[in-house]
CSV table of C-alpha atoms and ligand atoms in Angstrom, one decimal:
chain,number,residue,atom,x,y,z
D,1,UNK,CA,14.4,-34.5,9.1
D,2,UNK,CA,10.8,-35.0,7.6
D,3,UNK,CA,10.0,-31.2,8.6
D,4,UNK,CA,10.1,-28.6,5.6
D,5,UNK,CA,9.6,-24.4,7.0
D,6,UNK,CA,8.7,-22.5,4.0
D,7,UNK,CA,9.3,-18.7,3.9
D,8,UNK,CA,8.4,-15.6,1.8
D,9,UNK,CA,10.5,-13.0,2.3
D,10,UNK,CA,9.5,-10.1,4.8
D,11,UNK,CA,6.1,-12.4,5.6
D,12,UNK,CA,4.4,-13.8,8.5
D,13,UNK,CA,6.1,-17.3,7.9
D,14,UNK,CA,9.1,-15.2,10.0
D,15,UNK,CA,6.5,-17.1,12.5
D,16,UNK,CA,7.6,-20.5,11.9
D,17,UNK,CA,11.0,-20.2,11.5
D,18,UNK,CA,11.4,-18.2,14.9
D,19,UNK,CA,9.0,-21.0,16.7
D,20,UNK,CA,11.5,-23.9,15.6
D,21,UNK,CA,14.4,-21.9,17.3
D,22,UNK,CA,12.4,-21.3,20.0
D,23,UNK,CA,12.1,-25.0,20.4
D,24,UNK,CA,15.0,-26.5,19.2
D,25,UNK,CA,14.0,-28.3,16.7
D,26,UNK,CA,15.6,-29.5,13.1
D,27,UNK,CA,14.0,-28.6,10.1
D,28,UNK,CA,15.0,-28.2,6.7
D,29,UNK,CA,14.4,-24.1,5.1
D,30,UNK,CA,13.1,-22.7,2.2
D,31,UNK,CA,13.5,-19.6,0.8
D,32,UNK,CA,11.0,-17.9,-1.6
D,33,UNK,CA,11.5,-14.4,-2.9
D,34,UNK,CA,8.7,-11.7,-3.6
D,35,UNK,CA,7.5,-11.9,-6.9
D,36,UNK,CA,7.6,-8.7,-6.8
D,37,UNK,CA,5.2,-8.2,-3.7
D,38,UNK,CA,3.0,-11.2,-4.1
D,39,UNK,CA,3.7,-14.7,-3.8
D,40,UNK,CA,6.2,-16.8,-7.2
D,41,UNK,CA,4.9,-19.3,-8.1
D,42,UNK,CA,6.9,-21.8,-6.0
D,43,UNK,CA,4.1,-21.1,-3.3
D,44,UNK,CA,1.7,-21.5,-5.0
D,45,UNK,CA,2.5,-25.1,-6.5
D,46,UNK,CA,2.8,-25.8,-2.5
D,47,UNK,CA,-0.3,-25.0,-0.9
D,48,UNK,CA,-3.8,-24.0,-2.8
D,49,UNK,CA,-4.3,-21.0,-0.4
D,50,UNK,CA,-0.5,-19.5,-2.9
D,51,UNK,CA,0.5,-17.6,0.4
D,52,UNK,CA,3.1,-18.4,3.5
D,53,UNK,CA,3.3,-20.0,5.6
D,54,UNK,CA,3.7,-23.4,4.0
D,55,UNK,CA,5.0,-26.4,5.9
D,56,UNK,CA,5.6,-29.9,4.8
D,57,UNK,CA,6.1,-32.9,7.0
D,58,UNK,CA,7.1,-36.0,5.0
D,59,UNK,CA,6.2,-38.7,6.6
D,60,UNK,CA,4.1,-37.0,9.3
D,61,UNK,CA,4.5,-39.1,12.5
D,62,UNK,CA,0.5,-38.6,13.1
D,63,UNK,CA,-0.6,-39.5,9.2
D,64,UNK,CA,2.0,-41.7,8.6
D,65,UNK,CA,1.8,-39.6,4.8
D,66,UNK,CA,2.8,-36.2,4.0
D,67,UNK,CA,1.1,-33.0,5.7
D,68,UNK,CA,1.0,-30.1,3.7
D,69,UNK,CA,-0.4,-27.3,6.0
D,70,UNK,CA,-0.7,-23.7,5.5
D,71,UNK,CA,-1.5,-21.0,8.3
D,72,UNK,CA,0.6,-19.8,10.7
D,73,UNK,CA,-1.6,-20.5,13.2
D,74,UNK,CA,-2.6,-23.8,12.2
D,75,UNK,CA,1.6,-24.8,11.5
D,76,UNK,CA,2.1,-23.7,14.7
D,77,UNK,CA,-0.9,-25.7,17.0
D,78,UNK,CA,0.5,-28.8,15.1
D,79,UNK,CA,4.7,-28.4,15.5
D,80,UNK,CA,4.0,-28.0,19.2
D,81,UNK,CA,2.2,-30.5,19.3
D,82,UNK,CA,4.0,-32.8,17.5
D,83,UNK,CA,7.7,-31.7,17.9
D,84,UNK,CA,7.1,-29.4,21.1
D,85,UNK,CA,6.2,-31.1,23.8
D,86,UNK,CA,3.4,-28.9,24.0
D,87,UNK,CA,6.0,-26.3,25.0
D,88,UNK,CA,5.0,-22.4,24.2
D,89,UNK,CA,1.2,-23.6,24.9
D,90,UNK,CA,-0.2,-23.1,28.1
D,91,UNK,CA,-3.1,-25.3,29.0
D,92,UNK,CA,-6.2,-24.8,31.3
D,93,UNK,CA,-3.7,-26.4,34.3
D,94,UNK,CA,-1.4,-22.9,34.0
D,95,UNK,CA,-4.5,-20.9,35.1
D,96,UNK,CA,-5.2,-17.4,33.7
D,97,UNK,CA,-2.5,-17.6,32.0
D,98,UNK,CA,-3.8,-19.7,29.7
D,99,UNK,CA,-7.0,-17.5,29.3
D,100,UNK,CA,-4.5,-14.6,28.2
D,101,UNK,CA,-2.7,-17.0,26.1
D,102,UNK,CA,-5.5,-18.0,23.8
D,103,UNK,CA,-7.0,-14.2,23.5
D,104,UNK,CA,-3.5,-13.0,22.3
D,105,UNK,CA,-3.5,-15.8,20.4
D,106,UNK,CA,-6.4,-15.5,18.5
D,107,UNK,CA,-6.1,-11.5,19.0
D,108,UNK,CA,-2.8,-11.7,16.0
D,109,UNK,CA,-5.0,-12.9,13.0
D,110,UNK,CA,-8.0,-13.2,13.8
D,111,UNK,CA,-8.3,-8.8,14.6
D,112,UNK,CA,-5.3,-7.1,14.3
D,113,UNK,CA,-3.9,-8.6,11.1
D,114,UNK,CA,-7.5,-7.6,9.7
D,115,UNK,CA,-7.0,-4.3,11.1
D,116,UNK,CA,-3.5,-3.5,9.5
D,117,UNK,CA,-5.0,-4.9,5.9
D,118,UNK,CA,-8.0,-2.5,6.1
D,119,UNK,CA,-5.8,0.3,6.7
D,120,UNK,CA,-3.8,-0.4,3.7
D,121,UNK,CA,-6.8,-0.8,1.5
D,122,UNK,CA,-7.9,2.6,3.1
D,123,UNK,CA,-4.7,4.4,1.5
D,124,UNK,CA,-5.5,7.3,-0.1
D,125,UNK,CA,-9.0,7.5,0.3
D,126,UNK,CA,-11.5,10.0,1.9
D,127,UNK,CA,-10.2,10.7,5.9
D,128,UNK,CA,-14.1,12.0,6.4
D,129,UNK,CA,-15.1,8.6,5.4
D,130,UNK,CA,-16.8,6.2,7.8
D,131,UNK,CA,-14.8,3.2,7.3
D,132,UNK,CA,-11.1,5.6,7.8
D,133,UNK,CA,-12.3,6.5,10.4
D,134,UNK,CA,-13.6,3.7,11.4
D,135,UNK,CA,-10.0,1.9,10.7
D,136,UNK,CA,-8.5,4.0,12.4
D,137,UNK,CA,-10.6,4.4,15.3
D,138,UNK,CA,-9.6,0.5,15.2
D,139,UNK,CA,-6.3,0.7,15.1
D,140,UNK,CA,-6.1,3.1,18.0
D,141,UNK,CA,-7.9,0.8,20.0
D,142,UNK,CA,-5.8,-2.2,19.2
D,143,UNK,CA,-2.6,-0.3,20.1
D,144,UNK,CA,-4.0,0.9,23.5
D,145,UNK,CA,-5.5,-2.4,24.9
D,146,UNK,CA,-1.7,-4.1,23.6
D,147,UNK,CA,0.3,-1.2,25.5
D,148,UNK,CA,-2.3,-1.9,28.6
D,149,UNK,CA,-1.9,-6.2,28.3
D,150,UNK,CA,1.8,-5.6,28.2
D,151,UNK,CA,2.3,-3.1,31.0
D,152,UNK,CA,-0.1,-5.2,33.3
D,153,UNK,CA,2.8,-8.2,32.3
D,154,UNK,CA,6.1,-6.2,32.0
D,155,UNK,CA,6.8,-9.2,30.4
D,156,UNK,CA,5.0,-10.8,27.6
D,157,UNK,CA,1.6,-11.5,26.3
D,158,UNK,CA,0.0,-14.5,28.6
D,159,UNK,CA,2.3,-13.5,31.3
D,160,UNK,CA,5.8,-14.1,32.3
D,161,UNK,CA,7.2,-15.8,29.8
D,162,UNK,CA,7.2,-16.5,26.1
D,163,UNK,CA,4.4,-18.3,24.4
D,164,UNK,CA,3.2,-18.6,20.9
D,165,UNK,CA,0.9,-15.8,21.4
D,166,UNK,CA,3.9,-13.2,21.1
D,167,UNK,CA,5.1,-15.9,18.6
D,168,UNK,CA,1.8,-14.9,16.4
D,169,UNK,CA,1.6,-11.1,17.3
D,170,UNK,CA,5.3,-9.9,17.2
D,171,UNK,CA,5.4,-10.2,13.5
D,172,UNK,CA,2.4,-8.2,13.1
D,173,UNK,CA,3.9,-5.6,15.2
D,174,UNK,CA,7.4,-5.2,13.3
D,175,UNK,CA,7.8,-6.9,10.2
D,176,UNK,CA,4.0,-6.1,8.5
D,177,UNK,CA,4.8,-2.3,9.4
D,178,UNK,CA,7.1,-2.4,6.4
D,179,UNK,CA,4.2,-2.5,3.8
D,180,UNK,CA,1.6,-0.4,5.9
D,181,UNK,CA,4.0,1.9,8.8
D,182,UNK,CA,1.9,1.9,12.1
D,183,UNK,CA,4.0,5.0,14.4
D,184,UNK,CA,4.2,3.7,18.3
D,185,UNK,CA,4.1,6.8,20.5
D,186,UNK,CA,7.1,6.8,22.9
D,187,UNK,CA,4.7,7.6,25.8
D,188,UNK,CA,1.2,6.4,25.1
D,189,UNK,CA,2.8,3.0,23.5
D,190,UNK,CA,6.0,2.6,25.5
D,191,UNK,CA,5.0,-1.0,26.8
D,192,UNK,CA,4.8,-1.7,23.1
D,193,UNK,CA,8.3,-0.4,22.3
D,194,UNK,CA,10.0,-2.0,25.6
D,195,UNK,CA,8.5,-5.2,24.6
D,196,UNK,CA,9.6,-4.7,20.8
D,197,UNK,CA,13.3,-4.5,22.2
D,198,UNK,CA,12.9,-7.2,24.5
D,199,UNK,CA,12.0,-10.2,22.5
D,200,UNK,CA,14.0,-9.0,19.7
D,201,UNK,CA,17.1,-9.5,21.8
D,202,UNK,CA,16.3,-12.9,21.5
D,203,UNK,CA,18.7,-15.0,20.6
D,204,UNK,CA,16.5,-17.6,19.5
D,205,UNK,CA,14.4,-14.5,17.1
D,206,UNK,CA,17.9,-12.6,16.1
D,207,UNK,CA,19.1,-16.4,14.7
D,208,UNK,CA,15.2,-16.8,13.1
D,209,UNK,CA,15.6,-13.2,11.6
D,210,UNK,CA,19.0,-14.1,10.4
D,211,UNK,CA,18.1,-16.9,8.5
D,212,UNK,CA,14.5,-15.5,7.3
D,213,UNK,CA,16.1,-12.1,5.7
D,214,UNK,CA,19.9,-12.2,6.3
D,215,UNK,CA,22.7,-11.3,8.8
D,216,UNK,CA,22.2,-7.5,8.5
D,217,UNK,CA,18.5,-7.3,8.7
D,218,UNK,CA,17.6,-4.2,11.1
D,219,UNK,CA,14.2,-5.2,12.3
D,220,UNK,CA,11.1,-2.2,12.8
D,221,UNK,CA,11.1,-2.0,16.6
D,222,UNK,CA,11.5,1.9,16.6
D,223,UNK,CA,8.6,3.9,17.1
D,224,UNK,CA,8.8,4.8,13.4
D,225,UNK,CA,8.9,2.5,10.4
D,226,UNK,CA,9.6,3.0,7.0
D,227,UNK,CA,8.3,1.2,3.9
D,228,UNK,CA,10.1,-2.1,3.1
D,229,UNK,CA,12.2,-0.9,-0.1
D,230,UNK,CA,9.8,-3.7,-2.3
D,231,UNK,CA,7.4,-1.4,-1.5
D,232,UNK,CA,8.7,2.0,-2.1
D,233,UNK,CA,6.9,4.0,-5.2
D,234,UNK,CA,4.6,1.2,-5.7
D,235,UNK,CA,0.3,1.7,-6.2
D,236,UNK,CA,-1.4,-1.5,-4.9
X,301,GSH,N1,-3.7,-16.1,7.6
X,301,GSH,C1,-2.6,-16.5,6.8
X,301,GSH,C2,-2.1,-15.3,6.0
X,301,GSH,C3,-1.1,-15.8,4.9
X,301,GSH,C4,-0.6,-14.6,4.1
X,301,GSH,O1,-1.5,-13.8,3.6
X,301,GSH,N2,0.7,-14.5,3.9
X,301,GSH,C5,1.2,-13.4,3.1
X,301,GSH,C6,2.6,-13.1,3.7
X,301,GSH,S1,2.5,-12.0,5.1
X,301,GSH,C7,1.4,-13.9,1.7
X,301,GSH,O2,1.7,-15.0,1.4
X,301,GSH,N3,1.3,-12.9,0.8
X,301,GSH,C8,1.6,-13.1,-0.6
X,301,GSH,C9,0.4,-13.3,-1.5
X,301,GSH,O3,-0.7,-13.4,-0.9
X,301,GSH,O4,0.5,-13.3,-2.7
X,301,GSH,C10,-1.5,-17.1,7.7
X,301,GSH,O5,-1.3,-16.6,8.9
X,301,GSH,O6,-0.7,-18.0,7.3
């Protein structure tokens, strides 16, 4: 199997592994602990960018060489392409669907990733101070217009069923609330916390999540999250 997932513990390359289970596919898996919040060196000597995601795919079947890509999102566009079938990517020929599928898509890194790292860079500063509130004013915002997408689909993001756009978001909504907790109000957010139990009663994520970080790995899909214990009594 040319295909090579790597992973950082408690990271967004969760991603990856949960796409290939998704889609069936075979790919080899390795591991790489914290170091002891930051990438080890292994990722580094992987990708220039030193973070995970990192795949490999020796020989690629569209170079004929080895591709070395880093990004989630980027990893993911080319898997499906290449191993998927396309599946998990609607196209303009599934309708509005696929207008909601590339927002959410987009939405995961491109704003609410940026959002969660402000508010950690925001820890312990002044609350009277525009960019807090600002943040949080942000955050707020973020929550409310992904309770309102998902009660609109009772479902999941693009619609009715699963594409990479919960692939990209879901991680950002449990695992990244271990080094920065985000609280989901059980009424205002309860779309978000339905949701959070659905997918993660799937078995395709519960085999992903035992792989990634073991067979008794509780993930954060209560409306409260604690600090991943790497991150306990720690300054950043
Ligand atoms: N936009 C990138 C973000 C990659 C990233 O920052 N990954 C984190 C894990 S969540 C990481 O490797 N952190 C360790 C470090 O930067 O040292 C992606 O989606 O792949």
């Amino acid at each position: 199997m040319p295909l090579t997932l790597h992973h950082l513990g408690l990271s967004q390359s969760e991603r990856i592994i949960w796409l290939a289970e998704e889609l069936g596919i075979d790919y080899q898996y390795v591991f790489h602990k914290r170091d002891p919040i930051f990438a080890p060196q292994s990722l580094k000597d992987l990708h220039p960018a030193g973070s995970a995601p990192v795949m490999e795919d020796d020989p690629s079947p569209v170079t004929d060489s080895k591709v070395v890509l880093a990004e989630s999102a980027a990893i993911i566009d080319y898997i499906i392409a290449v191993y998927g079938n396309g599946r998990l990517a609607p196209t303009p020929n599934d309708g509005a669907v696929y207008a909601h599928f590339l927002e959410w898509y987009h939405f995961a890194n491109g704003s609410y990733q940026p959002t969660l790292v402000r508010l950690m860079s925001i820890q312990g500063a002044d609350p009277s101070s525009p960019v807090v509130k600002n943040t949080k004013a942000k955050l707020g915002r973020h929550l409310d217009m992904i309770d309102a997408r998902l009660a609109e689909t009772g479902a999941y993001f693009a619609g009715e069923e699963l594409t990479a756009a919960d692939i990209m978001i879901f991680t950002s909504l449990t695992t990244m609330r271990g080094f920065n907790p985000v609280e989901y109000d059980v009424e205002k957010h309860k779309h978000i916390l339905a949701y959070m139990k659905r997918v993660s009663e799937r078995p395709a994520y519960q085999k992903a999540m035992r792989i990634c970080e073991g067979e008794d790995f509780q993930p954060l899909i209560g409306p409260k999250a604690e600090l991943w214990p790497i991150m306990r009594s720690r300054k950043l």
